[in-house]
Coordinates of C-alpha atoms in Angstrom, one line a residue:
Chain A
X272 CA 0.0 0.0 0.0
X273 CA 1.6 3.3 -0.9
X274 CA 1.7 6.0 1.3
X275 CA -1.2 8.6 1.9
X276 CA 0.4 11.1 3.2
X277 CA 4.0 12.5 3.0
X278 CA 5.5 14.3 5.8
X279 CA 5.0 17.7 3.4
X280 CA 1.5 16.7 2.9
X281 CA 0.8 16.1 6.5
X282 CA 2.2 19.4 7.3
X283 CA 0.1 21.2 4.7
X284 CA -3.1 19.3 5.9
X285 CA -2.9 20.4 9.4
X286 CA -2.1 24.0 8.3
X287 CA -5.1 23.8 6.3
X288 CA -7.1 22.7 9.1
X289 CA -6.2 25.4 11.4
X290 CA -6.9 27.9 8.5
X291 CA -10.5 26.3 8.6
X292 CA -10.8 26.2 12.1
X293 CA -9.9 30.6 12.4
X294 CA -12.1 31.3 9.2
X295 CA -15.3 29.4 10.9
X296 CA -14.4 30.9 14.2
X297 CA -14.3 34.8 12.2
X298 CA -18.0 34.1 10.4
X299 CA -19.6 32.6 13.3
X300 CA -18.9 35.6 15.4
X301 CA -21.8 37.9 15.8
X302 CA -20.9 40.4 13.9
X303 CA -23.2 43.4 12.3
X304 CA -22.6 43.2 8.2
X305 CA -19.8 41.3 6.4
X306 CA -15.9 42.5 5.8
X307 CA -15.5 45.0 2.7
X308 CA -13.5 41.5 0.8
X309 CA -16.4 39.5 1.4
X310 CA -18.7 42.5 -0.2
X311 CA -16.4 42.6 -3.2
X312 CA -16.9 38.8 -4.0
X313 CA -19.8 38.9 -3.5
X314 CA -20.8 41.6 -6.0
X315 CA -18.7 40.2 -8.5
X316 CA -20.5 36.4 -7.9
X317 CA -23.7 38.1 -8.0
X318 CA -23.1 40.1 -11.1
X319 CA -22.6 36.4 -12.9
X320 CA -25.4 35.1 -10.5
X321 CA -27.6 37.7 -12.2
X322 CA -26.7 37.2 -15.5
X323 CA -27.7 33.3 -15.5
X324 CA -30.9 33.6 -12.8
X325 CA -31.9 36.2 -14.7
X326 CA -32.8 34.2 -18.1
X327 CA -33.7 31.4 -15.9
X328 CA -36.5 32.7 -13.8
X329 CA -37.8 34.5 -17.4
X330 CA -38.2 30.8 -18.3
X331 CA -39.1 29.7 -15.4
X332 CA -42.2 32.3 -15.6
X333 CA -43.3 31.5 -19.0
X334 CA -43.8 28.2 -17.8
X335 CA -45.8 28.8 -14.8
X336 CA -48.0 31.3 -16.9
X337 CA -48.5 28.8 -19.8
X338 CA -50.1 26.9 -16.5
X339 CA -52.0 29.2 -15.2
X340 CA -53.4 29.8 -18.3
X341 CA -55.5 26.5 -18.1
X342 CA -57.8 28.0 -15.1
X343 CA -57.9 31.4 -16.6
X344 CA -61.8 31.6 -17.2
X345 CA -62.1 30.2 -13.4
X346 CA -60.1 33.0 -12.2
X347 CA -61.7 35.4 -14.3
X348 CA -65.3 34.7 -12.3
X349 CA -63.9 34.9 -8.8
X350 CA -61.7 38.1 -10.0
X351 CA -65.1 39.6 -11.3
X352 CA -66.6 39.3 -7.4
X353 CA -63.5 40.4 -5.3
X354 CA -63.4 43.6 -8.3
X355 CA -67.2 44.4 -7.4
X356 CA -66.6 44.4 -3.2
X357 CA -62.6 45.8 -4.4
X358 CA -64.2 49.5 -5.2
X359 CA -66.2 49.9 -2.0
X360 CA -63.0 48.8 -0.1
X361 CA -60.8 50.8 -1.9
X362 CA -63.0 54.4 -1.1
X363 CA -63.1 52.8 2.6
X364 CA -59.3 52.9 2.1
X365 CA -58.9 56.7 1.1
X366 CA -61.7 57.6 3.5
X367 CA -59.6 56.1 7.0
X368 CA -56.0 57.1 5.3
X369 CA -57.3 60.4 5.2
X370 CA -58.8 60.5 8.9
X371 CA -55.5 58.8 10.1
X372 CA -53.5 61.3 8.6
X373 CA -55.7 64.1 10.5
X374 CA -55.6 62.7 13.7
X375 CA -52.0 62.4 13.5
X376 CA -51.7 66.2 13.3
X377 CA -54.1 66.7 15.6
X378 CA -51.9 65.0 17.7
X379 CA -48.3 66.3 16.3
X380 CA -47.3 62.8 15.3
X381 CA -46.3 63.1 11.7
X382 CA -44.5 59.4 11.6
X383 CA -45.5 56.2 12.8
X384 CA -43.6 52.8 13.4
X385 CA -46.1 50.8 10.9
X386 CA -44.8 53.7 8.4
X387 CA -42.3 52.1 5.8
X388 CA -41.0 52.2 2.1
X389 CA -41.2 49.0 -0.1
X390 CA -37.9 48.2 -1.7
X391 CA -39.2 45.6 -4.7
X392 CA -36.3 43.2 -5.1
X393 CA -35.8 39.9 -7.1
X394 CA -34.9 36.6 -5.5
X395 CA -31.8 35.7 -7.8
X396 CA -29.9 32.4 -5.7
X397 CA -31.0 30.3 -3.2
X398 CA -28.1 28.7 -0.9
X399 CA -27.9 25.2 -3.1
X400 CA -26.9 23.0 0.1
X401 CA -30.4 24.7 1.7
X402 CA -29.0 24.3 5.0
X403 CA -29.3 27.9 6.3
X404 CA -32.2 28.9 4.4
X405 CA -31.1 31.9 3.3
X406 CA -31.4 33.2 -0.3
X407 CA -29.7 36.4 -2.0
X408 CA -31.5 39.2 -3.6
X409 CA -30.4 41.6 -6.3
X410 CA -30.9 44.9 -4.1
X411 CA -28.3 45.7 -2.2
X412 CA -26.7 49.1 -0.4
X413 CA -26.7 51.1 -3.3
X414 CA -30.9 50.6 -3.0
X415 CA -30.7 51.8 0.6
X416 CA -30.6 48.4 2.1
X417 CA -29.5 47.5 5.8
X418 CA -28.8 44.3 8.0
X419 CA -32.3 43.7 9.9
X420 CA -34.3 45.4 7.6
X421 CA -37.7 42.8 7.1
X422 CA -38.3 41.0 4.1
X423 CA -41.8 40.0 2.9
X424 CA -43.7 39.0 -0.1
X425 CA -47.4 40.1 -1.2
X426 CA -48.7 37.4 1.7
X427 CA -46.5 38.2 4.8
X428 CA -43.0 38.8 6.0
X429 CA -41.0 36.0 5.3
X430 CA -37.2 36.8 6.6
X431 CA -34.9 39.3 7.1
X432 CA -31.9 41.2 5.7
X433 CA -28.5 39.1 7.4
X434 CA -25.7 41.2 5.1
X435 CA -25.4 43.3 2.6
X436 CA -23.0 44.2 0.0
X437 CA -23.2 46.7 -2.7
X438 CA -25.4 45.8 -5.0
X439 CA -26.6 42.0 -3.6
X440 CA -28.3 41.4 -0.3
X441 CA -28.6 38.1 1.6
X442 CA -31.9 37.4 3.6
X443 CA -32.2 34.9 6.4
X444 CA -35.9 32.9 7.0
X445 CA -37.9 33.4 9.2
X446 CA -37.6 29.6 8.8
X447 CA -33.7 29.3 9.7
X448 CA -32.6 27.7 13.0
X449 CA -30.4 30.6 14.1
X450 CA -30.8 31.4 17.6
X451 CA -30.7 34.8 16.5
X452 CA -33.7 34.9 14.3
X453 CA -36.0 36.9 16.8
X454 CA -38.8 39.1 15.7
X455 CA -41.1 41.0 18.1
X456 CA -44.8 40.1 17.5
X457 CA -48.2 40.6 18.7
X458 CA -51.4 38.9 18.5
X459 CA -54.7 40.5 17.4
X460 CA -56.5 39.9 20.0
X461 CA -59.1 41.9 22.4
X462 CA -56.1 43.2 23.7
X463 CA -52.7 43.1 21.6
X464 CA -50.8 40.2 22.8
X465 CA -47.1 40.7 22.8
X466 CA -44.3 37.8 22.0
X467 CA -41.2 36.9 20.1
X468 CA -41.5 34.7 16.8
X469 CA -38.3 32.0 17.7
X470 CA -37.5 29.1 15.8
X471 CA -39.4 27.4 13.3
X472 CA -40.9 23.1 13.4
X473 CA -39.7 22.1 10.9
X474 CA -41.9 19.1 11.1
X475 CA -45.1 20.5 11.7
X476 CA -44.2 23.8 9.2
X477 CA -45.0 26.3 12.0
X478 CA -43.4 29.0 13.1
X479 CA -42.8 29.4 17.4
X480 CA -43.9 32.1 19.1
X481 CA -42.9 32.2 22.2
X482 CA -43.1 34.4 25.5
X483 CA -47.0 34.8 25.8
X484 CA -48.1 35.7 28.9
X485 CA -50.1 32.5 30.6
X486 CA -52.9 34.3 31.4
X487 CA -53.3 36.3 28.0
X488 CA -56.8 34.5 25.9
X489 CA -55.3 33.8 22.6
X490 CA -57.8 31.9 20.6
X491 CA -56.9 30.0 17.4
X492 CA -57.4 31.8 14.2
X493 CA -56.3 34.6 15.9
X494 CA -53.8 36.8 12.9
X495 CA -50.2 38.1 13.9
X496 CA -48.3 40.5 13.1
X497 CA -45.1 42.4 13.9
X498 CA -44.9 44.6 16.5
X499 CA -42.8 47.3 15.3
X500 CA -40.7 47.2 18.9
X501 CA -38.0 45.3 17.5
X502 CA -36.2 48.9 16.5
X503 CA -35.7 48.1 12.3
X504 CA -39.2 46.0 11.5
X505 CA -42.3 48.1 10.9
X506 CA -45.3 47.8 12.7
X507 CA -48.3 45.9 11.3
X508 CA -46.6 43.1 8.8
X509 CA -48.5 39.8 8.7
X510 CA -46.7 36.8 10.2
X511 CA -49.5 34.7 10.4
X512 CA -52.3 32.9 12.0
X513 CA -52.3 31.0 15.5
X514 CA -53.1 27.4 15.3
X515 CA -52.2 26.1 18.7
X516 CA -51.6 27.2 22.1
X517 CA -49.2 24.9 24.3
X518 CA -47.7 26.2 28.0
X519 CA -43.9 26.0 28.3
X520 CA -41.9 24.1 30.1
X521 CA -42.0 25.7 33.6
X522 CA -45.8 26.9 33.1
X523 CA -45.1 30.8 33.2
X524 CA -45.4 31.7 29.7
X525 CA -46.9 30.1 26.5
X526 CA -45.7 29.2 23.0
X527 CA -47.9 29.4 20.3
X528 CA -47.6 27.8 16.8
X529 CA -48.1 30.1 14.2
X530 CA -48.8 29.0 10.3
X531 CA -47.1 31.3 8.3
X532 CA -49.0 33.4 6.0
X533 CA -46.3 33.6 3.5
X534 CA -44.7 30.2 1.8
X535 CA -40.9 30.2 2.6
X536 CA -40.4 27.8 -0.8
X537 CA -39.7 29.4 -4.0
X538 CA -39.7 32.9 -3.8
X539 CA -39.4 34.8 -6.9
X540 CA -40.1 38.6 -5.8
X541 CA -40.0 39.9 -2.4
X542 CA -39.8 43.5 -0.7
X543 CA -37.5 45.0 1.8
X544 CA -38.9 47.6 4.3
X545 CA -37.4 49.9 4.7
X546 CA -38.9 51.7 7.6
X547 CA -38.9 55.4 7.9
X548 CA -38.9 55.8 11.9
X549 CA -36.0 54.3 13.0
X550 CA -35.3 57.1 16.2
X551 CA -35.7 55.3 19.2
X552 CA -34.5 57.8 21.3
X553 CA -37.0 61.2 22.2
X554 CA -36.7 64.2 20.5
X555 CA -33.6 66.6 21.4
X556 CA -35.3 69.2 24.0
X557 CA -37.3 66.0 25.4
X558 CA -34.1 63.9 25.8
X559 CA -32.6 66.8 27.7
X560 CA -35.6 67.5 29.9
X561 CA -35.0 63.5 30.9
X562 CA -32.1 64.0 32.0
X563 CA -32.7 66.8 34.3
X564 CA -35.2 64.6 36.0
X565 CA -32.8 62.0 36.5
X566 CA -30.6 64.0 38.2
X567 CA -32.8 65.6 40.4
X568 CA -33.1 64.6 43.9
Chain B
X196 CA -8.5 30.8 -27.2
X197 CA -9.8 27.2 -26.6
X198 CA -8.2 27.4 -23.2
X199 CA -10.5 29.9 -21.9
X200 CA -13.2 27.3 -22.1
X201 CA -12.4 25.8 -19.3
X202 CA -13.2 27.8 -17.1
X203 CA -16.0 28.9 -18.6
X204 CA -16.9 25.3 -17.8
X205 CA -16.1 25.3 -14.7
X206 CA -18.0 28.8 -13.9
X207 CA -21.3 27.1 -15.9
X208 CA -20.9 24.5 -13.6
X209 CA -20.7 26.0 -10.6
X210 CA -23.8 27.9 -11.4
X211 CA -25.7 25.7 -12.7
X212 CA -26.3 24.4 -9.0
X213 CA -28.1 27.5 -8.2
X214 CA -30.6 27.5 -11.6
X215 CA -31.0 24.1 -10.6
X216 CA -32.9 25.4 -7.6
X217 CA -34.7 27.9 -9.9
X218 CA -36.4 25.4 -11.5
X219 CA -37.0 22.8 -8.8
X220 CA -39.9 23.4 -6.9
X221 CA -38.9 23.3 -3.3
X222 CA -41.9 22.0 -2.2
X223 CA -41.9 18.7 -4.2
X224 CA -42.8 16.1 -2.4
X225 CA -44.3 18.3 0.3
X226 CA -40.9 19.7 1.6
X227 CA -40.2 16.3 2.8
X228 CA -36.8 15.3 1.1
X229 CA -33.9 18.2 0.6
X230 CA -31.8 17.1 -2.8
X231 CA -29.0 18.9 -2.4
X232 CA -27.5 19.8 -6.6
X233 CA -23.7 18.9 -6.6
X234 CA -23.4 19.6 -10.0
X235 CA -20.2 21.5 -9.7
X236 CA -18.6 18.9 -7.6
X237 CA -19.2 15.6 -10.1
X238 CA -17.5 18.0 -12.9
X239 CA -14.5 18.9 -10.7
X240 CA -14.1 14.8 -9.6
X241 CA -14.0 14.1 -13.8
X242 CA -11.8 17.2 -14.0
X243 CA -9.5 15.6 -11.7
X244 CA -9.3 12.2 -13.3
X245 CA -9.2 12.5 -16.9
X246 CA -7.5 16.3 -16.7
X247 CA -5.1 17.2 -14.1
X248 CA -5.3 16.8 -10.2
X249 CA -3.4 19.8 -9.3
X250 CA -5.6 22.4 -11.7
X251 CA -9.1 20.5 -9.7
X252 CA -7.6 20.8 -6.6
X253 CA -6.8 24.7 -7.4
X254 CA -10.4 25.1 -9.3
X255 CA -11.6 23.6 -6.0
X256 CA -10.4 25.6 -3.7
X257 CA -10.9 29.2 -5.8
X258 CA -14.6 27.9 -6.0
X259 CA -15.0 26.5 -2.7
X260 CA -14.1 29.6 -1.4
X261 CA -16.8 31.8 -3.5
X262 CA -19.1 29.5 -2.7
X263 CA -18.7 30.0 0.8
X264 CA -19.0 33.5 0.8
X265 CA -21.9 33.8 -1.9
X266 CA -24.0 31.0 -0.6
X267 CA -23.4 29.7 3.0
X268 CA -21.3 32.5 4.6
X269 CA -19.9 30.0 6.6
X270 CA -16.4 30.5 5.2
X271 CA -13.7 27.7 5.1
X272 CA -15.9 24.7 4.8
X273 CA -16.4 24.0 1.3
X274 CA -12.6 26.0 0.8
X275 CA -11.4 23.2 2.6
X276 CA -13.5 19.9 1.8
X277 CA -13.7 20.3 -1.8
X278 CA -10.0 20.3 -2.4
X279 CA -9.6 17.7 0.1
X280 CA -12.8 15.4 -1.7
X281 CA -10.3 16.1 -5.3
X282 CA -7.1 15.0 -3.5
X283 CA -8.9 11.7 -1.6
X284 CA -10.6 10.7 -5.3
X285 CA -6.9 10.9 -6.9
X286 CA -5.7 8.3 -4.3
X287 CA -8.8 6.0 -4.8
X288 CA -8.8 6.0 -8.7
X289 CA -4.8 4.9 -8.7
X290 CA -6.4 2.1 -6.6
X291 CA -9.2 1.1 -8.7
X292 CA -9.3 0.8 -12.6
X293 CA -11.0 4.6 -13.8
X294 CA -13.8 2.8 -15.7
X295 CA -17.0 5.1 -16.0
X296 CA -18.9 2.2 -14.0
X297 CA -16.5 2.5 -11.1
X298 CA -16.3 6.1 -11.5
X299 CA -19.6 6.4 -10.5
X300 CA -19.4 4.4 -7.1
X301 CA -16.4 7.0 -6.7
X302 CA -18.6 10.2 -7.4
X303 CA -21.5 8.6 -5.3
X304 CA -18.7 7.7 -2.7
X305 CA -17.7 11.7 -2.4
X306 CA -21.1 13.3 -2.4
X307 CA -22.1 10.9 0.3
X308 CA -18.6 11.9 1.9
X309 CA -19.5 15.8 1.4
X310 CA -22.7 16.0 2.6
X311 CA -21.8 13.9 6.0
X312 CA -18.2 16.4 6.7
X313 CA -21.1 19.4 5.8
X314 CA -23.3 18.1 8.5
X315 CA -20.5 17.1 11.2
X316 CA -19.7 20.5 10.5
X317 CA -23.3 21.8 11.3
X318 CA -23.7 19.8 13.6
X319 CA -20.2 21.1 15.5
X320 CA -21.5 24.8 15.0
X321 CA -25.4 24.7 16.0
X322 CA -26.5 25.2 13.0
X323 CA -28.7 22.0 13.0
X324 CA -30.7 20.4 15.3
X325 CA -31.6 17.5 12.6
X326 CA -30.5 13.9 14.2
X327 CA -28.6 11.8 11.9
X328 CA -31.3 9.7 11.4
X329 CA -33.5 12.5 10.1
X330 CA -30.6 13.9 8.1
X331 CA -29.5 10.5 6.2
X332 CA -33.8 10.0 5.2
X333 CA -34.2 13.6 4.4
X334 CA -31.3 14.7 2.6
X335 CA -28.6 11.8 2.2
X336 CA -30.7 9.4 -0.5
X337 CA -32.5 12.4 -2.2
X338 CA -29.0 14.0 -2.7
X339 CA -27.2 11.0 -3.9
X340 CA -30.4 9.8 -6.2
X341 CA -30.1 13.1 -8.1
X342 CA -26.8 13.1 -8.5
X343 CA -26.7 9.5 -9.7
X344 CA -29.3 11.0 -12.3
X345 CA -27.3 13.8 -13.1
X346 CA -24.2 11.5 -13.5
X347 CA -26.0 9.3 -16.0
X348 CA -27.0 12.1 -18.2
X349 CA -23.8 13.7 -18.3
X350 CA -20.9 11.6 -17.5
X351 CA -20.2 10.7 -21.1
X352 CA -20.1 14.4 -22.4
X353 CA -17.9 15.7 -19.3
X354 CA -15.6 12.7 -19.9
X355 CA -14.8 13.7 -23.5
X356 CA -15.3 17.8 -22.9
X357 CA -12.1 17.1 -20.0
X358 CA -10.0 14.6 -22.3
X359 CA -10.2 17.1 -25.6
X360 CA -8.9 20.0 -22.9
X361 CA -6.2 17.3 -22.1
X362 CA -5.0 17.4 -25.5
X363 CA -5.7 20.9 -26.2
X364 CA -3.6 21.9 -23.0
X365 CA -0.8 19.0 -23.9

C-alpha cells in the first residue's frame, strides 16, 4: 500500500485545518454586516449570479403562466366578485387614510412605526446546500438596504436582511434555525398580545412564538403581526395565524404555533422595508428634559 | 482561445447548481426530502481524473471559497472539503481501474462523503438540530439519487469535454 500522506502533505493538511478552524471561528462571530473583501466577492459572484438567474427565472415564468393559463376563465369569475366588493374597499381605504393622517396632526405625530417604504427586489440564488435557508437578492446598499431590515412578499413577512453588499443582499428565513432569528410580534387579540417569533418546526411547518403571557386569551385563528418594537421592522406586517396554544416548560409563559401566511419555498419577488422611523431615542429638547429629572433629587 | 473554455466550464458548472434550484420546486414532495444539486462537484471529480489533479484541486479551492461567501457564509468549509474530496478521489482512482462504471461508485462515494463532513460541521457549530437519522432519510438518499441521475446524463459528455482540454492543454 503506498503511502497517503508524505510528511510535506501532512504538514500542509494540518495547516489547512487550522486555517478552517480561524475562518469558521471569524464568520460565526456575531458580527453586524460582512468584511469589505467578502462585499467585493460577493458583487462580483452576484453580477454572474444575475446574468444566469436572470434568463432562468424569465423561463421559469413563462412556464408557470402557460399553466396558469388553463384555469384562466375560473379566475376570471372569482376576480369579477372580489373587483365588485374591491371599489367599496378601496374608497373605505382613502376615507380612513385620510382621517389617520388628521388625527396624526391633531396629535403632532407626523411618523409612525407601521410607516415604511417597499424596496421591490428579485430573489436571484437560493443557498444550493439549503442548510441555512437563506437566499440572496439583487438589491443591495446602493438601494438603501441595511442588515435587519424585514423581508416579505405580497402574503406576509418571510425573513430578514442578514448582510449586505453593494449591490446584492442576503436574507435569512424566518424559517432558519439561528438562535438569532427573533422578531417582536403581537397577537390581534381583544387586547394586543405581545411575544417573540423564535425558531421554526420544521416538522409541523409552523413558526414558534414564544413568550406569551399564561394568562393572555389567545384563541386560534387569531392573525399576527409584527410589532414594530424590534427597532428596524415596521409595525403591522402579517406573520400569520395562530393554530395552537401549548404552556412552556416551567408553566409561566406560552408558546404558540403560528402557520405562516407567507410560503418560505420558492420565492421569486419579495420587498425589503425599509422603515422610515427608525429614532428610538426622544426628540432633542425631550431627551434633555429626561435628564434633568434624572438627576434631580 | 480554446483554453478559456475551461473555465467557462467550470463557472457554468458551478452555477448551474443555483438554476437548478430555480427550477426545482422546493416544495416537491411536500418539503419532505432536501436534494441537495452537486453539479459543480461531479464536474471537478472528472476534471481531476481525466484532466489534471493539481488544476481541480486549485479550481476547487478558488470555487469552494466563492461558494462559501456567496451562498453559505460560513467560510472555510467547502474552501477546505472540496479540495480535500479532489485530493482523496486521486488516491482512490490509482487504486481502482477509472472505468466510468466504477467512477460512478467514486462520485456517489464523495457526495455521500461531502454532505456527512457538511453536517458534522453543522452539527459542531449549532446550526442543525436534525438527528442523523433525520438527516441521512431527508437529505442523504435524495441527494445521492439526483446526483446518480445527473451522472447518468452527463458523464459521457464531461468525460470527452475534459479529455479534448487534455490534448488541447498538452
Amino acid at each position: 500500500m503506498p503511502q497517503f500522506f508524505t510528511n510535506k502533505r501532512l504538514i500542509i493538511l494540518l495547516g489547512s485545518i487550522i486555517i478552517l478552524v480561524a475562518l469558521i471561528g471569524f464568520s460565526l462571530r456575531d458580527r453586524a454586516n460582512i468584511t469589505w473583501p467578502e462585499k467585493f466577492v460577493k458583487d462580483v459572484t452576484g453580477f454572474g449570479q444575475n446574468i444566469v438567474s436572470k434568463p432562468a427565472g424569465a423561463v421559469e415564468e413563462f412556464f408557470d403562466d402557460v399553466r396558469r393559463l388553463r384555469n384562466t376563465y375560473e379566475e376570471n369569475e372569482k376576480l369579477r366578485v372580489h373587483l365588485a366588493e374591491l371599489a367599496q374597499l378601496e374608497s373605505d381605504v382613502a376615507r380612513l387614510e385620510k382621517d389617520n393622517a388628521e388625527l396624526r396632526k391633531v396629535l403632532e405625530k407626523e411618523e409612525s412605526l407601521s410607516d415604511y417604504e417597499p424596496v421591490q427586489a428579485t430573489v436571484i440564488a437560493r443557498n444550493p446546500d439549503r442548510w441555512y435557508e437563506l437566499i440572496t437578492i439583487d438589491q443591495g446598499e446602493s438601494n438603501g438596504i441595511e442588515p435587519d431590515m424585514a423581508v416579505m412578499t405580497a402574503d406576509g413577512l418571510v425573513g430578514k436582511v442578514k448582510s449586505t453588499s453593494k449591490f446584492t443582499s442576503t436574507v435569512q428565513l424566518l424559517s432558519a434555525h439561528d438562535a438569532q432569528n427573533r422578531v417582536s410580534a403581537l397577537i390581534q387579540a381583544d387586547t394586543a398580545v405581545y411575544g417573540l417569533i423564535e425558531g421554526y418546526d420544521e416538522e409541523k411547518k409552523m413558526l414558534k412564538m414564544t413568550k406569551i403571557p399564561s394568562d393572555s386569551k389567545v384563541k386560534k385563528g387569531q392573525s399576527v403581526i409584527t410589532s414594530g418594537l424590534g427597532g428596524v421592522f415596521p409595525k403591522g406586517l402579517v406573520i400569520g395565524k395562530v393554530t395552537d396554544l401549548v404552556p412552556d416548560e416551567f408553566g409561566l409563559t406560552q408558546t404558540a404555533l403560528v402557520q405562516p401566511a407567507a410560503s418560505f419555498y420558492d420565492l421569486e419577488h419579495v420587498m425589503v422595508s425599509k422603515r422610515a422611523m427608525t429614532k428610538v431615542l426622544p426628540e432633542e429638547e425631550d431627551r434633555q428634559q429626561v435628564v434633568i429629572e434624572e438627576e434631580g433629587p | 482561445m480554446k483554453k478559456g473554455l475551461l473555465p467557462l466550464l467550470m463557472i457554468v458548472l458551478f452555477y448551474s447548481d443555483s438554476v437548478f434550484m430555480t427550477f426545482f420546486s422546493e416544495n416537491a414532495f411536500n418539503g419532505a426530502y432536501v436534494p441537495v444539486p452537486r453539479f459543480f462537484l461531479i464536474g471537478l471529480l472528472f476534471m481531476s481524473v481525466f484532466f489534471d489533479r493539481n488544476t481541480a484541486v486549485k479550481y476547487g479551492l478558488l470555487f469552494g471559497f466563492l461558494f462559501d461567501m456567496f451562498y453559505t457564509g460560513l467560510l472555510g468549509a467547502y474552501m477546505f472539503f472540496l479540495p480535500l474530496i479532489v485530493y482523496v478521489t486521486s488516491k482512490l482512482t490509482k487504486w481502482l481501474q477509472s472505468t466510468l462504471f466504477i467512477f460512478f461508485i467514486i462520485v456517489l462515494f464523495d457526495i455521500a462523503l461531502l454532505e456527512m463532513m457538511i453536517y458534522g460541521l453543522n452539527v459542531l457549530v449549532q446550526r442543525t438540530e436534525a438527528s442523523f437519522e433525520q438527516f441521512v432519510m431527508i437529505r442523504l438518499w435524495p441527494t445521492l439519487a439526483l446526483n446518480a441521475l445527473c451522472y447518468i446524463l452527463f458523464a459521457i459528455p464531461l468525460r470527452n469535454a475534459f479529455q479534448k482540454f487534455k490534448i488541447i492543454f498538452g
